[in-house]
CSV table of C-alpha atoms in Angstrom, one decimal:
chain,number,residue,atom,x,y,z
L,1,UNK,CA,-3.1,-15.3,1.9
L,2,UNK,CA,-3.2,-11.9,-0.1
L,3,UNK,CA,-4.8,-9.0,1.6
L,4,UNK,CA,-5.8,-5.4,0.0
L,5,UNK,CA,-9.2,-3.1,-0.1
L,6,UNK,CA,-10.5,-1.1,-2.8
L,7,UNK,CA,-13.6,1.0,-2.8
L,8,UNK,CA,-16.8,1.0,-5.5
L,9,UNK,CA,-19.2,4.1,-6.2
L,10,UNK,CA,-22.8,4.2,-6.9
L,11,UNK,CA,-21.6,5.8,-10.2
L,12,UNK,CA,-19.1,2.6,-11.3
L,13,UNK,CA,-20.3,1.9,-15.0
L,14,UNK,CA,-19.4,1.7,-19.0
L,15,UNK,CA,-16.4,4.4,-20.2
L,16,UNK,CA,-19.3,5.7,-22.8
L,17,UNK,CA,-22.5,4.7,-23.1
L,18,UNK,CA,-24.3,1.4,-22.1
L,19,UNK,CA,-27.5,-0.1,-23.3
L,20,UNK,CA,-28.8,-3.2,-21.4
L,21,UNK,CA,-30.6,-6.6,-22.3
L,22,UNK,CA,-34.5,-4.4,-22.0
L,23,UNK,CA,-33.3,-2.1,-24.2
L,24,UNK,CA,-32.3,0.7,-21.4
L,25,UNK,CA,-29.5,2.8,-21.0
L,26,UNK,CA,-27.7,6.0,-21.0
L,27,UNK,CA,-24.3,7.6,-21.4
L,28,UNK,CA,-21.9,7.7,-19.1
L,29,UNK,CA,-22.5,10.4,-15.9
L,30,UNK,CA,-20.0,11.8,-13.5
L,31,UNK,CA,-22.2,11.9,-10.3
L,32,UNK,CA,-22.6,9.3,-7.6
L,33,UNK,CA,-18.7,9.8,-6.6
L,34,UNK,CA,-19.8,11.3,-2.8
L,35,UNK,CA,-21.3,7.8,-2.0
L,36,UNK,CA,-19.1,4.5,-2.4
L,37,UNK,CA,-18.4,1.2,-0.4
L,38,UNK,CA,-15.3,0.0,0.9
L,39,UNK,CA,-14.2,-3.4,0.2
L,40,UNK,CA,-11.8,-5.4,2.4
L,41,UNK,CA,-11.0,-9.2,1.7
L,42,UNK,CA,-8.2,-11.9,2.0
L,43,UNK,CA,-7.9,-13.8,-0.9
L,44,UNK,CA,-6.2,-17.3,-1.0
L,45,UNK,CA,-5.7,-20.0,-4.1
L,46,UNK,CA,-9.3,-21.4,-3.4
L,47,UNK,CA,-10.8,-18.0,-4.0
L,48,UNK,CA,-11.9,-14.5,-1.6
L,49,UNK,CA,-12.0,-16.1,2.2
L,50,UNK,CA,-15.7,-15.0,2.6
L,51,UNK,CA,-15.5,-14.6,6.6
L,52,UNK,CA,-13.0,-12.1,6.0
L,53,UNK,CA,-14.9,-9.9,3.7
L,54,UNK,CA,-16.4,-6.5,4.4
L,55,UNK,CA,-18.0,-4.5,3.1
L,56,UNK,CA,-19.2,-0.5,4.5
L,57,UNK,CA,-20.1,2.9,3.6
L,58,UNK,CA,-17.7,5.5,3.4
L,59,UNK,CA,-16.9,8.7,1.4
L,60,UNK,CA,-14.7,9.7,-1.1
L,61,UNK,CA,-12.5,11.3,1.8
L,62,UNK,CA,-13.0,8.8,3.9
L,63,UNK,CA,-12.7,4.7,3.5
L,64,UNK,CA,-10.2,3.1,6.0
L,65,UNK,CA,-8.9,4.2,9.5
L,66,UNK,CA,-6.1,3.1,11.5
L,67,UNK,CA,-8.6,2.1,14.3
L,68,UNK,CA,-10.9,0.1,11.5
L,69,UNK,CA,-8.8,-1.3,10.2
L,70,UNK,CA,-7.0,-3.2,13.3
L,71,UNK,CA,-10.6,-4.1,14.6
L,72,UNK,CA,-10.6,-5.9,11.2
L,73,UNK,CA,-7.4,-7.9,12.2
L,74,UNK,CA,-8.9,-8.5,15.2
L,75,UNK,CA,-12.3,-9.7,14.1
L,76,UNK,CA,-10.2,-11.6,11.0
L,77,UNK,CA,-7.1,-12.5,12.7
L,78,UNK,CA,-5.9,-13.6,9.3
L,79,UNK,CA,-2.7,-11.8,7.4
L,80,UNK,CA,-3.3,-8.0,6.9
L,81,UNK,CA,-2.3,-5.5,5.0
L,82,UNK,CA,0.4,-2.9,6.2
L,83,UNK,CA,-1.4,0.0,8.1
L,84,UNK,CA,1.6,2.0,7.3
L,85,UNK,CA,2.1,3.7,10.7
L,86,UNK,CA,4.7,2.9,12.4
L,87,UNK,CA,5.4,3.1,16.0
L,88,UNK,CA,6.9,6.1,17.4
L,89,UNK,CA,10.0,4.9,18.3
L,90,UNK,CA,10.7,2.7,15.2
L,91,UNK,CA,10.9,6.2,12.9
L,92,UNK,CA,15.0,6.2,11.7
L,93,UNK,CA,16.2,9.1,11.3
L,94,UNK,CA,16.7,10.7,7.3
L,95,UNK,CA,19.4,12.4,5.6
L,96,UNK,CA,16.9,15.4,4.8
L,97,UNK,CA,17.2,15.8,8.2
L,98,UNK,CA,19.3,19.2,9.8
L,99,UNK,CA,22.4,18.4,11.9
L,100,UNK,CA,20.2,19.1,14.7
L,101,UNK,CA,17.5,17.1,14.2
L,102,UNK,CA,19.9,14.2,13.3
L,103,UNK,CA,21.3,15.1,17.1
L,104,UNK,CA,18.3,15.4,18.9
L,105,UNK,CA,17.2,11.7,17.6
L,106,UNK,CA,20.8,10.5,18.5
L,107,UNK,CA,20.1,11.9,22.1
L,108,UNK,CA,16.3,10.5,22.0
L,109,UNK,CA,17.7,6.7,21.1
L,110,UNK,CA,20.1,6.8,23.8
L,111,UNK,CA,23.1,6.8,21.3
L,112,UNK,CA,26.8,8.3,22.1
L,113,UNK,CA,28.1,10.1,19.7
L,114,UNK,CA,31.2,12.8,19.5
L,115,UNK,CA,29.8,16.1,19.1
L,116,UNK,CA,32.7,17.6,16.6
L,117,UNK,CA,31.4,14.9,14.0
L,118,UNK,CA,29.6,16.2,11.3
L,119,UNK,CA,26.5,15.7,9.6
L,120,UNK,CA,27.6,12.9,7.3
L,121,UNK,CA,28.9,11.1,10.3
L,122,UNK,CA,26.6,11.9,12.3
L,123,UNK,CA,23.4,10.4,9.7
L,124,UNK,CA,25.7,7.4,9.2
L,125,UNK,CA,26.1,6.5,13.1
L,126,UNK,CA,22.1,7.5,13.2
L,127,UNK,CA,21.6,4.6,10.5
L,128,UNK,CA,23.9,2.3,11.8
L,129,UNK,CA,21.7,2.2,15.2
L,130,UNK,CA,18.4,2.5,13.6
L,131,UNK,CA,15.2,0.8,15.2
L,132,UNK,CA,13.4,-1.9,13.8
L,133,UNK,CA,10.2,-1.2,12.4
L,134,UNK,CA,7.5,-1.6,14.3
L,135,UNK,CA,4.1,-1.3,12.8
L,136,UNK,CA,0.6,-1.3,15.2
L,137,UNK,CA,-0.8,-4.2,13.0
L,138,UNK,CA,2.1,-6.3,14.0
L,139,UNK,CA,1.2,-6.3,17.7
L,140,UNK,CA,-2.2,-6.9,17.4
L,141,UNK,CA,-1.4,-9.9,14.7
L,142,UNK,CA,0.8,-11.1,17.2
L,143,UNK,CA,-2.1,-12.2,19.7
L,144,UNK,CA,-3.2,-14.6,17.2
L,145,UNK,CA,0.2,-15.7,16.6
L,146,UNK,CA,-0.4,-14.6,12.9
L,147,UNK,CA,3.2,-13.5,10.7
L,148,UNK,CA,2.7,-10.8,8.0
L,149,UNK,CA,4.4,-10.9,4.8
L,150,UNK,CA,4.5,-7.1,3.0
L,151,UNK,CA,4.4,-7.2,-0.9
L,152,UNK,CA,6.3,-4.6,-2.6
L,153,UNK,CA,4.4,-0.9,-2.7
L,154,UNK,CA,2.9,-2.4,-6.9
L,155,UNK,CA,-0.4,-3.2,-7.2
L,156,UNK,CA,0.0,-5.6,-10.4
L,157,UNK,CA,2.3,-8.3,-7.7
L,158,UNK,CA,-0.7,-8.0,-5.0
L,159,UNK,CA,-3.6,-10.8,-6.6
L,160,UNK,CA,-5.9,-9.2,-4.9
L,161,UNK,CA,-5.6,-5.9,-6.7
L,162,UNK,CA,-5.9,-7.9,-9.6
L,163,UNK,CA,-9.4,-9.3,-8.4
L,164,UNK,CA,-10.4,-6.1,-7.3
L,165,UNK,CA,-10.3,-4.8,-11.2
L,166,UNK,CA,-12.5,-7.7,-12.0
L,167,UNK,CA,-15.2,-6.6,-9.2
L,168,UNK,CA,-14.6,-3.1,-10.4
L,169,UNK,CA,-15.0,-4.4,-14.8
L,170,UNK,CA,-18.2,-6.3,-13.1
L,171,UNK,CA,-20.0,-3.8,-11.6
L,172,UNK,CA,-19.9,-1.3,-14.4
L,173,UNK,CA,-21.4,-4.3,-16.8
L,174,UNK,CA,-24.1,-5.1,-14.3
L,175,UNK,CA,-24.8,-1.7,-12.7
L,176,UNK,CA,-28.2,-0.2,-14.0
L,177,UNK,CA,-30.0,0.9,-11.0
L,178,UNK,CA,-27.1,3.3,-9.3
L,179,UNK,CA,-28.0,2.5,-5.8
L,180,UNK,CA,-25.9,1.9,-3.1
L,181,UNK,CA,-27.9,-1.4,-1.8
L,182,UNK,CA,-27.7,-2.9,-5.9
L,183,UNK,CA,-23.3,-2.0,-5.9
L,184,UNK,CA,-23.6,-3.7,-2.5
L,185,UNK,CA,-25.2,-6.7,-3.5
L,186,UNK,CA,-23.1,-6.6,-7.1
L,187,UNK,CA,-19.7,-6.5,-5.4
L,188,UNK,CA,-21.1,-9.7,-3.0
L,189,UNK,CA,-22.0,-11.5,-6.3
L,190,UNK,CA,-18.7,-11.1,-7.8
L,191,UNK,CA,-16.6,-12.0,-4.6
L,192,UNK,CA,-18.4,-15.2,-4.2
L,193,UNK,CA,-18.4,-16.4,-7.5
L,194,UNK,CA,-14.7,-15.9,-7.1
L,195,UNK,CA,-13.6,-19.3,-7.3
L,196,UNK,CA,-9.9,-21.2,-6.9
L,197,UNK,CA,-9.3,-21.1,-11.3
L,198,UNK,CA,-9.9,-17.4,-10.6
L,199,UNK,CA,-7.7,-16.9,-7.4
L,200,UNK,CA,-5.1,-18.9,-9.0
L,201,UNK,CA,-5.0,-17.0,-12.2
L,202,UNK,CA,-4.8,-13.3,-10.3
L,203,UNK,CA,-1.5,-15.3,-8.7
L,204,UNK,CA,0.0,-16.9,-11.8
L,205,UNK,CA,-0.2,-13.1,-13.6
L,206,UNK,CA,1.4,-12.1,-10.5
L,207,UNK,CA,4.2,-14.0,-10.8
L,208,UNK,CA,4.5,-13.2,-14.1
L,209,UNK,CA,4.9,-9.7,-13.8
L,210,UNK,CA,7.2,-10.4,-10.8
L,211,UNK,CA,9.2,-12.0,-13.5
L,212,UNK,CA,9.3,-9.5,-16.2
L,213,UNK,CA,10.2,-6.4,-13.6
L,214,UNK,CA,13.5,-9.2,-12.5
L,215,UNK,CA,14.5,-9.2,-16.2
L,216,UNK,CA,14.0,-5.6,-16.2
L,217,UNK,CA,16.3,-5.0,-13.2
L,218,UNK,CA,18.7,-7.5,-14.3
L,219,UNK,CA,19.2,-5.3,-17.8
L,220,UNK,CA,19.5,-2.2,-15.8
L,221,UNK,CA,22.6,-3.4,-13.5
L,222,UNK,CA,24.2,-5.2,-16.2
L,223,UNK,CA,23.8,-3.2,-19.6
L,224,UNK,CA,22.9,-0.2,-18.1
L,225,UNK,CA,24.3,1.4,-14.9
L,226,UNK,CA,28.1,0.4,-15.7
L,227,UNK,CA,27.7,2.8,-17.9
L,228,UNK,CA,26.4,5.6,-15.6
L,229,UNK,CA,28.4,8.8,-14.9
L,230,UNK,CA,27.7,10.5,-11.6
L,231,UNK,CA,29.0,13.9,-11.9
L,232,UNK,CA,28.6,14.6,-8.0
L,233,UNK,CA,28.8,11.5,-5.2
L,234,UNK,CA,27.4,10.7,-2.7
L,235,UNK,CA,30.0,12.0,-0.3
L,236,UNK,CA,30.0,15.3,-2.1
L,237,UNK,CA,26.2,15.7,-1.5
L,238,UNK,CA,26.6,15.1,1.7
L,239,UNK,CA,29.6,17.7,2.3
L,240,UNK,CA,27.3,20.3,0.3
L,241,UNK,CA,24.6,19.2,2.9
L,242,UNK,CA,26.2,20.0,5.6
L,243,UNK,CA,28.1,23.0,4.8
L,244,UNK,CA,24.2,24.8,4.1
L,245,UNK,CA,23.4,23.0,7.9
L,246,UNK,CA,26.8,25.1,8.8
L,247,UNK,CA,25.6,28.2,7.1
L,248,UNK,CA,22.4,28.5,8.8
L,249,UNK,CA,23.3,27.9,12.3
């Protein structure tokens, strides 16, 4: 199952102007964006999994927590999407980091290290002994024995963004009142009259994309990167990198 959440204003309509079926319409406003509803769903081949679904008012600077989010997963116990936190202690350590830094999360991981290395060596022994990733959703998924799968960070391979465009392409069609109880009861309508052809086709244009950015990739390491010049390395960033380090200590 395919998980994501989108968000819908009062204000969602036509790019222009819009005229509907009684002859009423008007052109195209800017206002409404303060009040919207956030959207949260699993989506499967048979369609949106409708127990999953919900639906709540938020702002436009506000729409998901950490804490709403994994009382979804625990009200859902289905796959979820990545909260993107990670624990505390699953952080690695990263080469913009200063020699010191690199030393202090050495000494917080418990690792030995020689203290004449230098920052090069030092970043590649901190990598070599990095954590696994730990992510808060994980635990709680774990208590209903539930795995999750992470997508890459593209919305056109997650289905479900793909579904949410059509919620979004429907509501602006439909949307004449602009009231937050009308969006509400638009986005419902559209998510379950979501049925398996649909589901099935937000997948199959998945895949296809998937496949076209794997020819893409392919043509960069074979026609393209062989013939790439780096005029500095790696190792001579690195050495630049630490000699400023040395410099301001």
């Amino acid at each position: 199952m395919f998980h994501d959440e989108t968000w819908v204003n009062i204000g969602e309509e036509k790019r222009s102007i819009w005229i509907d079926n009684r002859g009423r319409g008007r052109l195209r406003k800017t206002g409404g964006k303060d009040i919207r509803l956030a959207i949260l769903a699993m989506l499967d081949a048979n369609g949106f999994h409708l127990p999953s679904v919900e639906i709540f008012d938020c702002s436009k600077d506000h729409s998901m927590t950490s804490m709403h989010f994994i009382e979804w997963v625990k009200k859902t116990a289905f796959r979820l999407r990545e909260d993107r936190e990670p624990t505390e202690n699953s952080k690695s350590a990263k080469r913009s980091m200063r020699k010191h830094e690199i030393i202090e999360w050495l000494d917080d991981h418990k690792v030995e290290f020689d203290s004449t290395l230098r920052k090069p060596e030092l970043f590649q022994l901190a990598s070599d002994n990095k954590p696994r990733k730990e992510y808060k959703v994980d635990i709680v998924a774990q208590e209903f024995n539930v795995q999750i799968l992470r997508l890459p960070r593209h919305c056109s391979l997650n289905p479900v963004e793909i579904a949410w465009a059509g919620l979004k392409e429907y509501i602006r069609k439909n949307n004449t009142s602009f009231s937050l109880t009308d969006v509400r009861q638009l986005a419902s309508e559209f998510i379950a009259g979501f049925d398996d052809k649909a589901a099935q086709g937000t997948m199959h244009y998945a895949e296809k994309v998937e496949t076209t950015y794997k020819k893409a990739d392919e043509f960069v390491e074979n026609a393209v990167e062989p013939h790439l010049i780096d005029d500095i390395s790696d190792t001579e960033i690195d050495k630049l990198s630490d000699i400023s380090d040395d410099r301001s200590e």
